[in-house]
mmCIF file of C-alpha atoms in Angstrom:
data_model
loop_
_atom_site.group_PDB
_atom_site.id
_atom_site.type_symbol
_atom_site.label_atom_id
_atom_site.label_comp_id
_atom_site.label_asym_id
_atom_site.label_seq_id
_atom_site.Cartn_x
_atom_site.Cartn_y
_atom_site.Cartn_z
ATOM 1 C CA MET N 276 8.021 -4.698 -18.582
ATOM 2 C CA ARG N 277 4.813 -4.252 -16.934
ATOM 3 C CA THR N 278 2.468 -6.896 -15.308
ATOM 4 C CA ILE N 279 -0.915 -6.007 -15.579
ATOM 5 C CA ILE N 280 -3.604 -8.222 -13.415
ATOM 6 C CA ARG N 281 -7.501 -7.705 -12.782
ATOM 7 C CA VAL N 282 -8.934 -10.263 -10.603
ATOM 8 C CA GLU N 283 -11.799 -10.140 -10.320
ATOM 9 C CA PRO N 284 -13.954 -9.594 -6.465
ATOM 10 C CA ARG N 285 -15.125 -12.570 -4.415
ATOM 11 C CA ARG N 286 -18.869 -12.219 -3.136
ATOM 12 C CA ASP N 287 -17.811 -11.587 0.225
ATOM 13 C CA THR N 288 -15.981 -8.030 -0.134
ATOM 14 C CA LEU N 289 -15.163 -5.192 1.764
ATOM 15 C CA THR N 290 -15.420 -1.368 0.584
ATOM 16 C CA ALA N 291 -14.531 1.587 2.496
ATOM 17 C CA ARG N 292 -18.018 3.512 3.442
ATOM 18 C CA SER N 293 -17.690 6.874 6.314
ATOM 19 C CA GLY N 294 -13.838 5.761 7.221
ATOM 20 C CA ALA N 295 -14.090 2.226 8.678
ATOM 21 C CA VAL N 296 -13.932 -1.264 6.180
ATOM 22 C CA ARG N 297 -16.998 -2.156 5.908
ATOM 23 C CA ARG N 298 -17.929 -5.930 5.439
ATOM 24 C CA GLN N 299 -20.936 -7.169 2.851
ATOM 25 C CA ASN N 300 -22.104 -10.399 2.223
ATOM 26 C CA GLU N 301 -25.770 -10.898 1.059
ATOM 27 C CA GLY N 302 -26.995 -7.272 2.133
ATOM 28 C CA MET N 303 -25.358 -7.921 5.727
ATOM 29 C CA THR N 304 -22.599 -5.281 6.924
ATOM 30 C CA GLN N 305 -20.140 -5.044 9.913
ATOM 31 C CA ASP N 306 -18.037 -2.486 11.258
ATOM 32 C CA ASP N 307 -13.898 -3.659 11.391
ATOM 33 C CA ASP N 308 -11.842 -1.954 13.437
ATOM 34 C CA LEU N 309 -9.006 -0.189 11.217
ATOM 35 C CA PRO N 310 -5.058 -1.053 12.208
ATOM 36 C CA THR N 311 -3.365 1.882 14.153
ATOM 37 C CA PHE N 312 0.344 2.684 13.443
ATOM 38 C CA THR N 313 1.907 5.446 15.201
ATOM 39 C CA ALA N 314 5.035 7.095 14.147
ATOM 40 C CA GLU N 315 7.397 4.826 16.677
ATOM 41 C CA GLN N 316 5.908 1.682 14.615
ATOM 42 C CA ILE N 317 5.938 2.882 11.023
ATOM 43 C CA GLU N 318 9.734 3.286 12.283
ATOM 44 C CA GLN N 319 10.612 -0.179 13.441
ATOM 45 C CA GLN N 320 9.152 -0.875 10.042
ATOM 46 C CA LEU N 321 11.102 0.328 8.395
ATOM 47 C CA ALA N 322 14.188 -0.116 9.190
ATOM 48 C CA GLU N 323 13.077 -4.294 9.034
ATOM 49 C CA LEU N 324 11.712 -4.350 5.769
ATOM 50 C CA THR N 325 15.044 -4.201 4.019
ATOM 51 C CA PHE N 326 16.269 -6.542 1.052
ATOM 52 C CA ASP N 327 19.207 -7.565 0.008
ATOM 53 C CA SER N 328 18.877 -7.130 -3.329
ATOM 54 C CA PHE N 329 15.237 -6.933 -5.372
ATOM 55 C CA ASP N 330 14.883 -6.670 -9.171
ATOM 56 C CA GLN N 331 11.969 -6.608 -11.495
ATOM 57 C CA GLU N 332 11.825 -11.029 -10.421
ATOM 58 C CA ALA N 333 11.580 -10.064 -7.054
ATOM 59 C CA ALA N 334 8.625 -7.421 -7.901
ATOM 60 C CA TYR N 335 6.846 -9.696 -9.791
ATOM 61 C CA ALA N 336 6.891 -11.977 -6.543
ATOM 62 C CA LEU N 337 6.549 -9.385 -3.890
ATOM 63 C CA GLY N 338 3.116 -8.316 -6.309
ATOM 64 C CA THR N 339 1.420 -11.470 -6.564
ATOM 65 C CA LEU N 340 1.947 -11.729 -2.926
ATOM 66 C CA ALA N 341 0.404 -8.269 -2.023
ATOM 67 C CA ALA N 342 -2.446 -9.391 -4.519
ATOM 68 C CA GLU N 343 -3.135 -13.024 -2.493
ATOM 69 C CA ILE N 344 -3.454 -10.947 0.439
ATOM 70 C CA VAL N 345 -6.418 -8.772 -0.851
ATOM 71 C CA ARG N 346 -8.571 -11.739 -2.465
ATOM 72 C CA GLU N 347 -7.979 -13.616 0.954
ATOM 73 C CA ARG N 348 -8.935 -10.327 2.740
ATOM 74 C CA GLY N 349 -11.926 -9.170 0.078
ATOM 75 C CA PHE N 350 -10.686 -6.303 -0.471
ATOM 76 C CA ALA N 351 -11.079 -3.918 -3.489
ATOM 77 C CA LEU N 352 -7.822 -2.549 -3.650
ATOM 78 C CA ALA N 353 -4.624 -2.020 -6.000
ATOM 79 C CA VAL N 354 -1.230 -2.392 -5.711
ATOM 80 C CA GLN N 355 1.953 -1.180 -7.552
ATOM 81 C CA ILE N 356 5.996 -1.420 -7.315
ATOM 82 C CA VAL N 357 7.924 1.261 -8.897
ATOM 83 C CA ILE N 358 11.935 0.108 -9.415
ATOM 84 C CA GLY N 359 12.919 3.606 -10.580
ATOM 85 C CA ASP N 360 10.501 5.804 -13.207
ATOM 86 C CA HIS N 361 8.751 2.666 -14.790
ATOM 87 C CA ILE N 362 5.723 0.670 -12.601
ATOM 88 C CA VAL N 363 6.596 -3.080 -13.062
ATOM 89 C CA TYR N 364 3.650 -4.452 -11.432
ATOM 90 C CA LYS N 365 0.555 -3.218 -11.149
ATOM 91 C CA ALA N 366 -2.209 -5.328 -10.128
ATOM 92 C CA ALA N 367 -6.572 -3.997 -9.370
ATOM 93 C CA LEU N 368 -8.054 -6.402 -7.448
ATOM 94 C CA GLY N 369 -11.903 -6.399 -6.985
ATOM 95 C CA ASP N 370 -14.082 -3.380 -7.675
ATOM 96 C CA VAL N 371 -11.340 -0.330 -7.007
ATOM 97 C CA GLU N 372 -13.135 3.034 -7.948
ATOM 98 C CA GLU N 373 -11.898 5.649 -10.805
ATOM 99 C CA GLY N 374 -9.133 7.619 -9.622
ATOM 100 C CA THR N 375 -6.984 5.035 -7.653
ATOM 101 C CA THR N 376 -4.100 5.184 -10.091
ATOM 102 C CA GLU N 377 -3.873 8.572 -9.347
ATOM 103 C CA TRP N 378 -3.720 7.712 -5.739
ATOM 104 C CA LEU N 379 -0.926 5.100 -6.546
ATOM 105 C CA ARG N 380 1.026 7.341 -8.033
ATOM 106 C CA ARG N 381 0.707 10.704 -5.378
ATOM 107 C CA LYS N 382 1.872 8.205 -2.638
ATOM 108 C CA SER N 383 4.337 6.220 -4.314
ATOM 109 C CA ASN N 384 5.629 9.655 -4.850
ATOM 110 C CA VAL N 385 5.431 10.812 -1.704
ATOM 111 C CA ALA N 386 7.471 7.471 -0.623
ATOM 112 C CA ARG N 387 9.969 8.425 -3.021
ATOM 113 C CA ARG N 388 10.672 11.789 -1.866
ATOM 114 C CA ASP N 389 10.859 11.004 1.750
ATOM 115 C CA GLY N 390 12.685 7.919 1.550
ATOM 116 C CA VAL N 391 10.181 6.652 4.273
ATOM 117 C CA PRO N 392 6.570 5.804 4.310
ATOM 118 C CA SER N 393 4.218 7.814 3.213
ATOM 119 C CA LEU N 394 2.148 7.185 6.181
ATOM 120 C CA LEU N 395 4.873 7.745 7.927
ATOM 121 C CA VAL N 396 5.078 11.243 6.628
ATOM 122 C CA ARG N 397 1.645 12.027 7.850
ATOM 123 C CA ARG N 398 2.001 10.638 11.336
ATOM 124 C CA ARG N 399 4.880 13.080 11.395
ATOM 125 C CA ALA N 400 3.077 16.020 10.794
ATOM 126 C CA GLU N 401 -0.097 14.790 13.219
ATOM 127 C CA ALA N 402 2.681 14.650 15.653
ATOM 128 C CA LEU N 403 3.863 18.834 15.308
ATOM 129 C CA GLY N 404 -0.290 19.705 15.342
ATOM 130 C CA GLU N 405 0.280 20.097 11.636
ATOM 131 C CA LYS N 406 -1.653 18.546 8.190
ATOM 132 C CA ALA N 407 1.313 17.225 5.807
ATOM 133 C CA ALA N 408 1.591 19.042 2.852
ATOM 134 C CA GLU N 409 -0.653 17.730 0.394
ATOM 135 C CA ASP N 410 -0.115 18.485 -4.056
ATOM 136 C CA ALA N 411 -1.437 16.925 -7.142
ATOM 137 C CA ASP N 412 1.669 15.426 -7.335
ATOM 138 C CA HIS N 413 2.155 13.699 -3.516
ATOM 139 C CA ALA N 414 -0.606 12.445 -1.115
ATOM 140 C CA PRO N 415 1.194 11.668 2.162
ATOM 141 C CA HIS N 416 -2.016 8.657 2.850
ATOM 142 C CA GLY N 417 -0.497 5.102 3.914
ATOM 143 C CA GLY N 418 -0.576 2.555 1.170
ATOM 144 C CA ALA N 419 3.203 3.830 0.354
ATOM 145 C CA PHE N 420 6.291 1.280 1.665
ATOM 146 C CA PRO N 421 9.711 2.625 -0.034
ATOM 147 C CA ILE N 422 11.487 -0.724 -1.480
ATOM 148 C CA VAL N 423 15.231 0.236 0.184
ATOM 149 C CA VAL N 424 18.363 -2.052 -0.531
ATOM 150 C CA ASP N 425 21.426 -1.937 0.656
ATOM 151 C CA GLY N 426 20.377 1.487 2.541
ATOM 152 C CA THR N 427 19.435 2.558 -1.299
ATOM 153 C CA LEU N 428 15.948 3.654 -1.929
ATOM 154 C CA VAL N 429 15.106 1.287 -5.294
ATOM 155 C CA GLY N 430 11.398 2.089 -5.913
ATOM 156 C CA THR N 431 8.146 1.710 -4.029
ATOM 157 C CA ILE N 432 5.182 -0.916 -3.110
ATOM 158 C CA THR N 433 2.130 0.587 -3.185
ATOM 159 C CA GLY N 434 -1.937 -0.270 -2.131
ATOM 160 C CA SER N 435 -5.003 1.822 -2.847
ATOM 161 C CA GLY N 436 -8.786 1.216 -2.395
ATOM 162 C CA GLN N 437 -9.167 1.054 1.043
ATOM 163 C CA PRO N 438 -8.813 3.571 3.744
ATOM 164 C CA ASP N 439 -5.591 4.640 4.352
ATOM 165 C CA VAL N 440 -4.186 2.752 7.493
ATOM 166 C CA VAL N 441 -5.192 -0.083 5.554
ATOM 167 C CA ASP N 442 -3.507 -0.018 2.526
ATOM 168 C CA HIS N 443 0.119 0.325 4.864
ATOM 169 C CA ASP N 444 -1.104 -2.845 6.646
ATOM 170 C CA VAL N 445 -1.192 -4.918 2.979
ATOM 171 C CA VAL N 446 1.524 -3.810 1.966
ATOM 172 C CA VAL N 447 3.351 -4.265 5.218
ATOM 173 C CA SER N 448 1.645 -7.689 5.711
ATOM 174 C CA ALA N 449 3.196 -8.813 1.854
ATOM 175 C CA LEU N 450 7.134 -7.080 2.764
ATOM 176 C CA ARG N 451 6.617 -8.825 5.829
ATOM 177 C CA SER N 452 6.043 -12.320 4.317
ATOM 178 C CA TYR N 453 8.223 -11.789 1.320
ATOM 179 C CA LEU N 454 10.998 -11.578 3.609
ATOM 180 C CA ALA N 455 9.984 -14.455 6.359
ATOM 181 C CA ASN N 456 10.954 -16.263 2.724
#
């Protein structure tokens, strides 16, 4: 079952320009600070953000919560949740760019392959002074987070459309909020 939601952008939207998040409001533009995450912080998030169970209803609830966070923040961003090999939730909010679906797929593939957030793969490579390997099927950029149930990876939640640390932050915020309730 696929759920696709298209939400129209707010008048005050955020778009990525020059590696920063920029707020556009009636011609006025301001740069916002991007969030930062160390490998250690991401590893802590991975340890904390796990589930007792996760099914399509949970995916819909989590995806809807992520979409609301995106809308509240005024971002143009797509959210996708995969269980196994099936896309069970997908929403494009605001004016997401062409190619975002491919970014969602490639980021999700990294989290599925490595069992860790896609941003953590990049941070670990950077800590070694290397660049994380990227190919047509894998994009080690922030935004994909594994959905883990009792130590088993069952799927991913992925955000894409803003700088990768913002994508990661939105996904983590949605996971924290969902798991707190």
